[in-house]
Coordinates of C-alpha atoms in Angstrom, one line a residue:
M28 CA -19.0 5.5 16.9
R29 CA -18.6 9.3 16.5
K30 CA -15.3 9.1 18.3
S31 CA -14.2 6.1 16.1
S32 CA -15.3 7.9 13.0
A33 CA -13.2 10.8 13.8
I34 CA -10.1 8.6 14.5
L35 CA -10.6 6.9 11.1
A36 CA -10.9 10.1 9.4
A37 CA -7.7 11.5 10.9
L38 CA -5.8 8.4 10.1
C39 CA -7.1 8.4 6.5
V40 CA -5.9 11.9 6.0
S41 CA -2.5 11.2 7.4
V42 CA -2.2 8.0 5.2
F43 CA -3.2 10.2 2.2
V44 CA -0.2 12.5 2.9
V45 CA 2.2 9.7 3.5
G46 CA 1.0 7.8 0.4
T47 CA 1.0 10.9 -1.8
S48 CA 4.8 11.3 -1.2
E49 CA 5.4 7.8 -2.6
Y50 CA 3.6 8.5 -6.0
L51 CA 4.5 12.2 -6.2
I52 CA 8.1 11.8 -7.3
A53 CA 7.0 9.8 -10.5
G54 CA 5.8 13.1 -12.0
L55 CA 8.8 15.1 -11.0
L56 CA 11.7 13.1 -12.4
P57 CA 12.6 15.4 -15.5
Q58 CA 12.4 18.5 -13.4
V59 CA 14.6 16.9 -10.6
A60 CA 17.3 15.7 -13.2
E61 CA 17.5 19.1 -14.9
D62 CA 17.6 21.2 -11.6
L63 CA 20.2 18.9 -9.9
N64 CA 22.3 18.3 -12.9
V65 CA 21.7 14.4 -13.0
S66 CA 20.3 12.0 -15.4
V67 CA 16.6 11.0 -15.3
G68 CA 17.8 7.5 -14.6
A69 CA 19.7 8.8 -11.5
A70 CA 16.7 10.9 -10.4
G71 CA 14.7 7.6 -10.7
Q72 CA 16.9 6.1 -8.0
T73 CA 15.2 8.4 -5.4
V74 CA 12.0 6.0 -6.1
T75 CA 14.3 3.0 -5.4
A76 CA 15.7 4.5 -2.3
Y77 CA 12.2 5.3 -0.9
A78 CA 11.0 1.7 -1.6
L79 CA 14.1 0.1 0.1
G80 CA 13.6 2.5 2.9
V81 CA 10.1 1.2 3.4
V82 CA 10.9 -2.5 2.9
L83 CA 14.1 -2.6 5.0
G84 CA 13.8 0.4 7.4
G85 CA 10.1 -0.2 8.2
P86 CA 10.4 -3.4 10.4
V87 CA 13.6 -1.8 12.0
V88 CA 11.8 1.4 13.1
T89 CA 8.7 -0.7 14.1
L90 CA 10.9 -2.9 16.4
L91 CA 12.7 0.1 17.9
T92 CA 9.6 1.8 18.7
V93 CA 7.2 -1.0 19.6
R94 CA 7.3 0.0 23.4
L95 CA 6.4 3.6 22.8
P96 CA 2.7 4.9 23.5
R97 CA 0.6 4.6 20.3
K98 CA -0.2 8.4 20.1
G99 CA 3.1 9.8 20.8
L100 CA 4.5 7.3 18.4
A101 CA 2.1 8.4 15.6
L102 CA 3.1 11.9 16.1
L103 CA 6.6 11.2 16.0
L104 CA 6.4 9.2 12.8
L105 CA 4.5 12.1 11.2
L106 CA 7.2 14.6 12.3
L107 CA 9.9 12.4 11.0
F108 CA 8.1 12.3 7.7
A109 CA 7.7 16.0 7.7
A110 CA 11.3 16.4 8.3
G111 CA 12.1 14.3 5.3
S112 CA 9.7 16.2 3.1
A113 CA 11.4 19.4 4.2
V114 CA 14.9 18.2 3.4
S115 CA 13.6 17.0 0.0
A116 CA 11.9 20.4 -0.6
F117 CA 15.3 22.4 0.1
A118 CA 17.8 20.0 -1.2
S119 CA 20.6 21.8 -2.7
S120 CA 22.2 18.6 -4.2
Y121 CA 21.2 15.1 -5.4
E122 CA 22.6 13.4 -2.3
M123 CA 20.6 15.7 -0.1
L124 CA 17.4 14.9 -1.9
L125 CA 18.2 11.1 -1.8
A126 CA 18.7 11.7 2.1
G127 CA 15.5 13.4 2.5
R128 CA 13.6 10.6 0.6
V129 CA 15.3 8.0 2.8
L130 CA 14.4 9.8 6.0
S131 CA 10.6 10.0 4.9
S132 CA 10.4 6.4 4.0
L133 CA 11.6 5.2 7.3
S134 CA 8.3 6.4 8.8
H135 CA 6.1 4.9 6.0
A136 CA 5.7 1.3 6.8
A137 CA 5.8 1.9 10.5
F138 CA 3.1 4.7 10.3
F139 CA 0.9 2.7 8.1
A140 CA 1.1 -0.5 10.3
L141 CA 0.3 1.7 13.4
A142 CA -2.5 3.3 11.6
L143 CA -4.1 0.0 10.6
V144 CA -3.6 -1.5 14.1
V145 CA -5.0 1.6 15.7
A146 CA -8.0 1.5 13.4
S147 CA -8.7 -2.2 14.1
R148 CA -8.8 -1.4 17.7
A149 CA -11.1 1.6 17.4
V150 CA -14.1 -0.4 16.3
P151 CA -16.0 -3.6 17.0
A152 CA -14.4 -6.9 15.7
D153 CA -17.0 -7.1 13.0
R154 CA -16.2 -3.8 11.4
V155 CA -12.3 -4.3 11.1
G156 CA -12.5 -4.7 7.4
R157 CA -14.5 -1.6 6.9
A158 CA -12.1 0.3 9.3
T159 CA -9.0 -0.9 7.3
A160 CA -10.7 0.2 4.0
A161 CA -11.4 3.5 5.3
V162 CA -7.7 4.0 6.3
V163 CA -6.6 2.6 3.2
S164 CA -9.0 5.0 1.1
G165 CA -6.5 7.6 1.9
L166 CA -3.9 5.7 -0.1
T167 CA -6.1 5.0 -3.0
V168 CA -6.7 8.7 -3.4
A169 CA -3.1 9.3 -3.1
T170 CA -2.4 6.9 -6.2
V171 CA -4.8 9.1 -8.2
L172 CA -3.5 12.5 -7.2
G173 CA 0.2 11.8 -6.5
V174 CA 1.4 12.0 -10.1
P175 CA -0.8 14.8 -11.4
L176 CA 0.2 17.1 -8.4
G177 CA 3.7 16.7 -9.4
E178 CA 3.5 17.5 -13.1
R179 CA 2.3 21.1 -13.1
T180 CA 4.5 22.8 -10.7
S181 CA 8.2 23.2 -9.7
W182 CA 9.4 20.1 -8.3
R183 CA 10.1 21.6 -4.8
T184 CA 6.6 23.0 -4.3
P185 CA 4.7 19.8 -3.7
F186 CA 7.3 18.8 -1.2
V187 CA 6.8 22.1 0.7
V188 CA 3.0 21.4 0.5
L189 CA 3.4 17.9 1.9
T190 CA 5.5 19.0 4.8
A191 CA 2.7 21.6 5.7
L192 CA -0.1 18.9 5.2
T193 CA 1.9 16.4 7.3
L194 CA 2.1 19.0 10.2
L195 CA -1.7 19.5 9.9
G196 CA -2.0 15.8 10.0
A197 CA -0.2 15.7 13.2
I198 CA -2.2 18.4 14.7
L199 CA -5.4 16.5 13.7
L200 CA -4.2 13.0 15.2
A201 CA -3.1 15.0 18.3
A202 CA -6.7 16.2 18.7
V203 CA -8.7 13.2 18.1
L204 CA -6.4 10.1 18.9
P205 CA -6.9 9.0 22.4
R206 CA -3.8 8.1 24.7
Q207 CA -3.0 4.4 24.3
D208 CA -0.4 2.2 25.9
T209 CA 1.9 0.0 23.5
G210 CA -0.7 -2.7 23.3
S211 CA 2.3 -4.9 22.5
A212 CA 4.2 -7.6 24.5
G213 CA 7.4 -6.3 23.1
A214 CA 9.9 -6.9 20.3
R215 CA 10.5 -10.5 21.0
A216 CA 6.8 -11.3 20.9
E217 CA 6.5 -9.3 17.7
I218 CA 9.3 -11.3 16.1
R219 CA 7.8 -14.6 17.3
V220 CA 4.4 -13.9 15.9
M221 CA 5.8 -12.5 12.6
A222 CA 7.8 -15.6 12.2
Q223 CA 5.0 -18.1 12.4
R224 CA 3.8 -19.9 9.4
P225 CA 0.4 -18.6 9.0
V226 CA 1.8 -15.0 9.1
L227 CA 4.5 -15.7 6.6
L228 CA 2.0 -17.3 4.4
A229 CA -0.1 -14.1 4.4
I230 CA 2.8 -11.9 3.6
A231 CA 3.8 -14.3 0.8
T232 CA 0.3 -14.1 -0.5
T233 CA 0.6 -10.2 -0.6
A234 CA 4.0 -10.2 -2.2
V235 CA 3.1 -12.6 -4.9
G236 CA -0.7 -12.1 -5.4
Y237 CA -0.4 -8.2 -5.6
A238 CA 2.5 -8.4 -8.1
G239 CA 0.0 -9.5 -10.7
V240 CA -1.6 -6.1 -10.4
A241 CA 1.8 -4.3 -10.7
T242 CA 2.9 -6.4 -13.7
V243 CA 0.0 -4.7 -15.8
F244 CA -0.5 -1.3 -14.1
T245 CA 3.3 -0.2 -14.4
Y246 CA 2.9 -0.4 -18.2
I247 CA -0.8 0.4 -18.7
A248 CA -0.1 3.8 -20.4
P249 CA 2.1 2.3 -23.1
L250 CA -0.2 -0.8 -23.4
L251 CA -3.1 1.6 -24.0
T252 CA -1.2 3.8 -26.3
D253 CA 0.9 1.3 -28.4
V254 CA -1.6 -1.6 -28.5
T255 CA -5.1 -0.1 -28.0
G256 CA -4.4 3.2 -29.8
F257 CA -5.8 5.7 -27.4
A258 CA -4.4 9.3 -27.4
A259 CA -2.6 10.5 -24.4
P260 CA -5.5 12.8 -23.2
T261 CA -7.9 9.9 -23.2
I262 CA -5.3 7.7 -21.2
S263 CA -5.3 10.4 -18.5
V264 CA -9.2 10.2 -18.3
L265 CA -8.9 6.5 -18.2
L266 CA -6.5 6.6 -15.4
L267 CA -8.7 8.9 -13.2
A268 CA -11.5 6.3 -13.9
Y269 CA -9.1 3.7 -12.6
G270 CA -8.5 5.7 -9.5
G271 CA -12.1 6.1 -8.8
G272 CA -12.7 2.4 -9.4
S273 CA -10.0 1.8 -6.9
F274 CA -11.5 3.8 -4.3
L275 CA -14.8 2.2 -4.6
G276 CA -13.4 -1.4 -5.0
N277 CA -11.4 -0.8 -1.6
L278 CA -14.5 0.2 0.2
I279 CA -16.7 -2.6 -1.1
A280 CA -13.9 -5.2 -0.2
G281 CA -13.7 -3.7 3.3
R282 CA -17.4 -4.7 3.9
L283 CA -17.2 -8.0 2.2
T284 CA -14.1 -8.8 4.3
D285 CA -16.1 -8.3 7.5
R286 CA -18.7 -10.8 6.3
A287 CA -16.6 -13.6 4.6
P288 CA -12.7 -12.9 4.7
A289 CA -11.8 -16.1 2.9
A290 CA -14.4 -15.9 0.2
T291 CA -13.5 -12.1 -0.4
L292 CA -10.0 -12.7 -0.6
R293 CA -10.3 -15.7 -3.1
G294 CA -12.9 -14.2 -5.0
V295 CA -10.7 -11.0 -5.7
F296 CA -7.8 -13.1 -6.7
A297 CA -9.9 -15.4 -8.8
A298 CA -11.4 -12.4 -10.5
L299 CA -8.1 -10.6 -11.1
A300 CA -6.5 -13.8 -12.6
L301 CA -9.5 -14.0 -15.1
L302 CA -9.5 -10.4 -15.9
L303 CA -5.7 -10.1 -16.6
A304 CA -5.7 -13.4 -18.6
G305 CA -8.2 -11.7 -20.9
T306 CA -6.4 -8.3 -21.0
P307 CA -4.2 -9.3 -24.1
F308 CA -7.5 -9.7 -26.0
A309 CA -9.3 -7.0 -24.4
V310 CA -6.7 -4.2 -25.2
T311 CA -7.0 -5.0 -29.0
F312 CA -10.5 -3.3 -29.1
Q313 CA -11.1 0.1 -27.4
P314 CA -14.6 -0.5 -25.7
T315 CA -13.3 -3.7 -24.3
A316 CA -9.9 -2.1 -23.2
V317 CA -12.0 0.6 -21.2
L318 CA -13.8 -2.1 -19.4
A319 CA -10.6 -3.8 -18.6
V320 CA -9.1 -0.8 -17.2
L321 CA -12.2 -0.1 -15.0
G322 CA -12.3 -3.8 -13.8
L323 CA -8.5 -3.7 -13.0
G324 CA -9.2 -0.4 -10.9
L325 CA -12.0 -2.2 -9.0
L326 CA -10.0 -5.3 -8.1
A327 CA -6.5 -3.8 -7.7
T328 CA -7.2 -2.3 -4.2
A329 CA -9.9 -4.7 -3.4
T330 CA -6.9 -7.0 -2.4
I331 CA -5.5 -4.5 0.3
A332 CA -8.4 -4.9 3.0
P333 CA -8.6 -8.7 2.9
L334 CA -4.8 -9.1 2.8
Q335 CA -4.2 -6.7 5.7
G336 CA -7.1 -8.4 7.5
L337 CA -5.4 -11.7 6.9
T338 CA -2.3 -10.5 8.6
L339 CA -4.1 -8.9 11.4
R340 CA -6.1 -12.2 11.9
H341 CA -3.0 -14.2 12.3
A342 CA -0.9 -11.9 14.2
Q343 CA -3.6 -10.4 16.5
H344 CA -1.7 -10.8 19.8
A345 CA 1.5 -8.8 18.3
P346 CA 0.5 -7.4 15.1
T347 CA 2.5 -4.2 14.4
L348 CA 5.6 -5.8 13.1
A349 CA 3.8 -8.3 10.9
V350 CA 1.5 -5.5 9.5
S351 CA 4.6 -3.4 8.8
V352 CA 6.3 -6.2 7.0
N353 CA 3.2 -6.8 5.0
V354 CA 3.3 -3.1 3.9
G355 CA 6.8 -3.8 2.6
A356 CA 5.4 -6.8 0.8
F357 CA 3.2 -4.6 -1.2
Q358 CA 6.4 -2.6 -2.2
L359 CA 8.1 -5.9 -3.0
A360 CA 5.2 -6.9 -5.2
T361 CA 5.4 -3.6 -7.1
A362 CA 9.1 -4.2 -7.7
L363 CA 8.6 -7.8 -8.8
G364 CA 5.7 -7.1 -11.0
S365 CA 7.5 -4.1 -12.6
A366 CA 10.6 -6.2 -13.3
I367 CA 8.7 -9.1 -14.7
G368 CA 6.7 -6.7 -17.0
G369 CA 9.9 -4.9 -18.0
V370 CA 11.4 -8.2 -19.2
I371 CA 8.3 -9.0 -21.3
V372 CA 8.3 -5.4 -22.7
A373 CA 11.9 -5.7 -23.6
A374 CA 11.1 -8.8 -25.4
D375 CA 8.6 -6.9 -27.5
A376 CA 5.5 -8.7 -26.1
L377 CA 3.9 -5.7 -24.5
R378 CA 0.5 -6.9 -25.2
W379 CA 0.9 -10.1 -23.3
I380 CA 2.0 -8.8 -19.9
G381 CA -1.5 -9.5 -18.7
G382 CA -0.7 -13.1 -19.1
A383 CA 2.1 -12.9 -16.5
G384 CA 0.0 -10.7 -14.3
A385 CA -2.6 -13.6 -14.5
V386 CA -0.1 -16.2 -13.4
L387 CA 1.0 -14.2 -10.4
S388 CA -2.6 -13.6 -9.2
A389 CA -3.4 -17.2 -9.7
L390 CA -0.4 -18.0 -7.5
G391 CA -1.7 -15.7 -4.9
L392 CA -5.0 -17.3 -4.9
V393 CA -3.3 -20.7 -4.3
L394 CA -1.4 -19.1 -1.5
S395 CA -4.6 -17.8 0.1
C396 CA -6.0 -21.2 0.2
Y397 CA -3.2 -22.1 2.7
A398 CA -3.1 -18.8 4.5
L399 CA -6.9 -18.5 5.1
P400 CA -8.8 -21.8 5.0
L401 CA -12.6 -21.5 4.4
R402 CA -13.1 -23.5 7.7
P403 CA -10.1 -22.6 10.2
R404 CA -9.1 -25.1 12.7
P405 CA -9.8 -24.1 16.2
A406 CA -6.8 -22.3 17.8
P407 CA -4.9 -24.5 20.3
I408 CA -4.4 -23.1 23.9
A409 CA -1.1 -22.1 24.8
A410 CA 0.0 -24.1 27.9
E411 CA 1.8 -21.1 29.6
T412 CA -0.2 -18.1 28.8
G413 CA -3.7 -19.6 28.4
T414 CA -4.2 -17.5 25.2
P415 CA -5.0 -18.8 21.5
T416 CA -2.2 -19.1 19.4
A417 CA -2.0 -18.4 15.7
V418 CA -2.8 -21.4 13.4

């Protein structure tokens, strides 16, 4: 148990570093625009480029490296991420910064998927949910610290720090991660498993259900300012509380996932749908707005452990590609939710974005019923291999 705890801690630290890079740039856009002589809108395209690198590049990198030993691959992906961060830190042009962001993004989904698969195999089967939550906790901390870290320094300094932290993470993993073979039957097997209906349903549940969170969270600052009437310093405190709630909600969901995965997933989505449906009314009164923010924090990341667990459950014989695509599905969910929220805000209906989020979370609940039945059917036995097939 002590060895597995060290592995989970090292993976958590590494995921924190990789996750911080995703959120860090949001606080740097004005500085980047001024220094590189581009518009803020153009600087914002570095966020889009990173997201596209995760969604499109992640599965490609995963397939190309599926036969590599797990420990060596983890170190290789971290070194690739460090290289991208270094290019970003010393970029002399906008194009060079864009290239650095894309280079870093290529390792994001592949490393995150690898970390989750390694974590699931480092613990007994009845602790996979908690192991997933432990790794994901690095990401929840990154969401809290990413933007603040970027707001108070030169935009290049955080990337230098990230490069150094990534190298330290690689050293830590090299010390505690045991040598492992690929654990995969190869690229064709990964593709076959990923293309199965239950796995695709699990990924669709992520992309649609989590979009409900993104619809509201993307515009939570203007919502609390323009509708609720909070001052900017108060909103900063509320966002820190949101982050603390996210950390706690993730760990609780991990434990509940080990006990009752179907009930946990459905319970979280049902609670999210109800909370988001009530948000347009809660934000008109400051005390209830505070409760809504805290509730959203608890529930937002509580979706991650059961959703990743759902993907691992259906793709257990060749899970790496499926988990990598599911990581990209969270990015797609963020893009979808942000786009829908943007349309509502443009229609001068900022107060009502919670309604759209509630619809998406409710759709995620419906999909989860198909993706993870309360009473799963027995897995049929494959005629040629004698192993259970995903159902």
